[in-house]
Coordinates of C-alpha atoms in Angstrom, one line a residue:
M1 CA -5.7 -11.3 14.4
P2 CA -5.0 -7.6 15.8
V3 CA -1.2 -8.3 15.4
V4 CA -1.4 -9.1 11.9
I5 CA -3.7 -5.9 11.3
Y6 CA -1.0 -3.3 12.9
A7 CA 1.6 -5.4 11.1
T8 CA -0.2 -5.0 7.7
I9 CA -1.1 -1.7 8.2
F10 CA 1.6 -0.1 10.2
P11 CA 4.4 0.3 6.8
V12 CA 1.4 1.6 4.7
V13 CA 0.8 4.6 7.0
I14 CA 5.0 4.7 7.3
G15 CA 4.7 4.9 3.5
L16 CA 2.1 7.6 3.4
L17 CA 3.5 9.8 6.0
L18 CA 7.2 9.6 3.9
R19 CA 4.8 11.4 0.9
L20 CA 2.9 13.6 3.1
P21 CA 5.1 16.5 2.9
K22 CA 5.8 16.5 -0.8
L23 CA 2.2 16.1 -1.1
I24 CA 1.2 19.7 1.5
I25 CA 3.5 21.4 -1.0
E26 CA 1.9 20.1 -4.1
I27 CA -1.6 21.3 -2.4
K28 CA -1.0 24.1 -1.9
Q29 CA 0.3 25.2 -5.8
N30 CA -2.9 26.0 -7.6
K31 CA -3.2 23.4 -10.6
Q32 CA -5.4 20.5 -11.5
W33 CA -5.6 17.5 -9.4
T34 CA -5.0 14.2 -11.8
F35 CA -4.4 10.7 -11.0
D36 CA -1.5 9.0 -12.5
W37 CA -3.4 5.3 -13.0
I38 CA 0.1 3.6 -14.8
K39 CA 2.2 4.0 -12.1
F40 CA -0.3 3.1 -9.6
I41 CA -1.5 0.1 -11.7
A42 CA 2.0 -0.8 -12.6
I43 CA 3.7 -0.4 -9.1
G44 CA 0.5 0.1 -6.7
L45 CA -1.5 -3.3 -7.4
P46 CA 1.5 -5.4 -7.2
S47 CA 2.7 -4.3 -3.6
F48 CA -1.1 -4.4 -2.7
Y49 CA -1.3 -8.3 -3.5
I50 CA 1.5 -8.9 -1.4
I51 CA -0.1 -7.1 0.9
A52 CA -2.8 -8.7 0.7
M53 CA -1.2 -12.3 0.6
S54 CA 0.3 -11.8 3.6
F55 CA -3.2 -11.1 5.2
L56 CA -5.6 -13.2 3.9
P57 CA -4.0 -16.5 5.6
F58 CA -5.2 -14.8 8.7
A59 CA -8.5 -13.9 7.5
D60 CA -11.7 -16.2 8.2
L61 CA -12.6 -16.4 4.3
E62 CA -13.9 -20.3 4.6
A63 CA -17.2 -18.9 1.9
V64 CA -14.6 -17.4 -0.1
S65 CA -12.3 -20.2 -2.2
I66 CA -8.7 -17.9 -3.0
K67 CA -5.5 -19.4 -3.6
V68 CA -2.7 -18.1 -1.2
P69 CA 0.8 -18.2 -2.3
E70 CA 3.7 -19.6 0.3
M71 CA 4.5 -15.7 1.5
N72 CA 4.0 -16.4 4.8
M73 CA 3.6 -12.9 7.2
L74 CA 5.7 -14.8 10.0
D75 CA 8.8 -16.5 8.2
S76 CA 10.7 -13.5 6.6
P77 CA 8.1 -10.1 7.5
T78 CA 10.8 -7.6 5.4
F79 CA 9.4 -8.2 1.9
Q80 CA 6.1 -7.6 3.1
I81 CA 7.0 -4.2 5.2
I82 CA 9.2 -3.2 1.7
A83 CA 5.5 -3.5 0.1
G84 CA 3.5 -1.9 2.5
V85 CA 5.9 1.3 2.1
V86 CA 6.0 1.3 -1.1
F87 CA 2.1 1.3 -1.3
G88 CA 1.8 4.1 0.8
Y89 CA 4.2 6.2 -1.2
I90 CA 2.9 5.3 -4.5
L91 CA -0.8 6.0 -3.3
L92 CA -0.2 9.6 -2.7
D93 CA 2.4 10.1 -5.3
S94 CA -0.1 9.0 -8.1
L95 CA -1.9 11.6 -6.8
K96 CA -0.8 14.9 -9.1
K97 CA -1.4 18.2 -9.4

């Protein structure tokens, strides 16, 4: 389970780190903060869904009946890695000043 958690969280952290320099530049400007809900819902939530579907088969959720698609992290993790990087980047990119 720790390997699955690491493989799920690491791409998200990479996406956050890719967007961090531009966010620091935006923090130095004196403007009001906003959140771009449209970008987050259109891009962030589908990528989060892909990340969650790679993690849920390994989670112990017997009480919750969730249908998990056939995307498995062990078969081809490339799609999940790209979705993780995109989710991390969009998470910080949705914060606007």
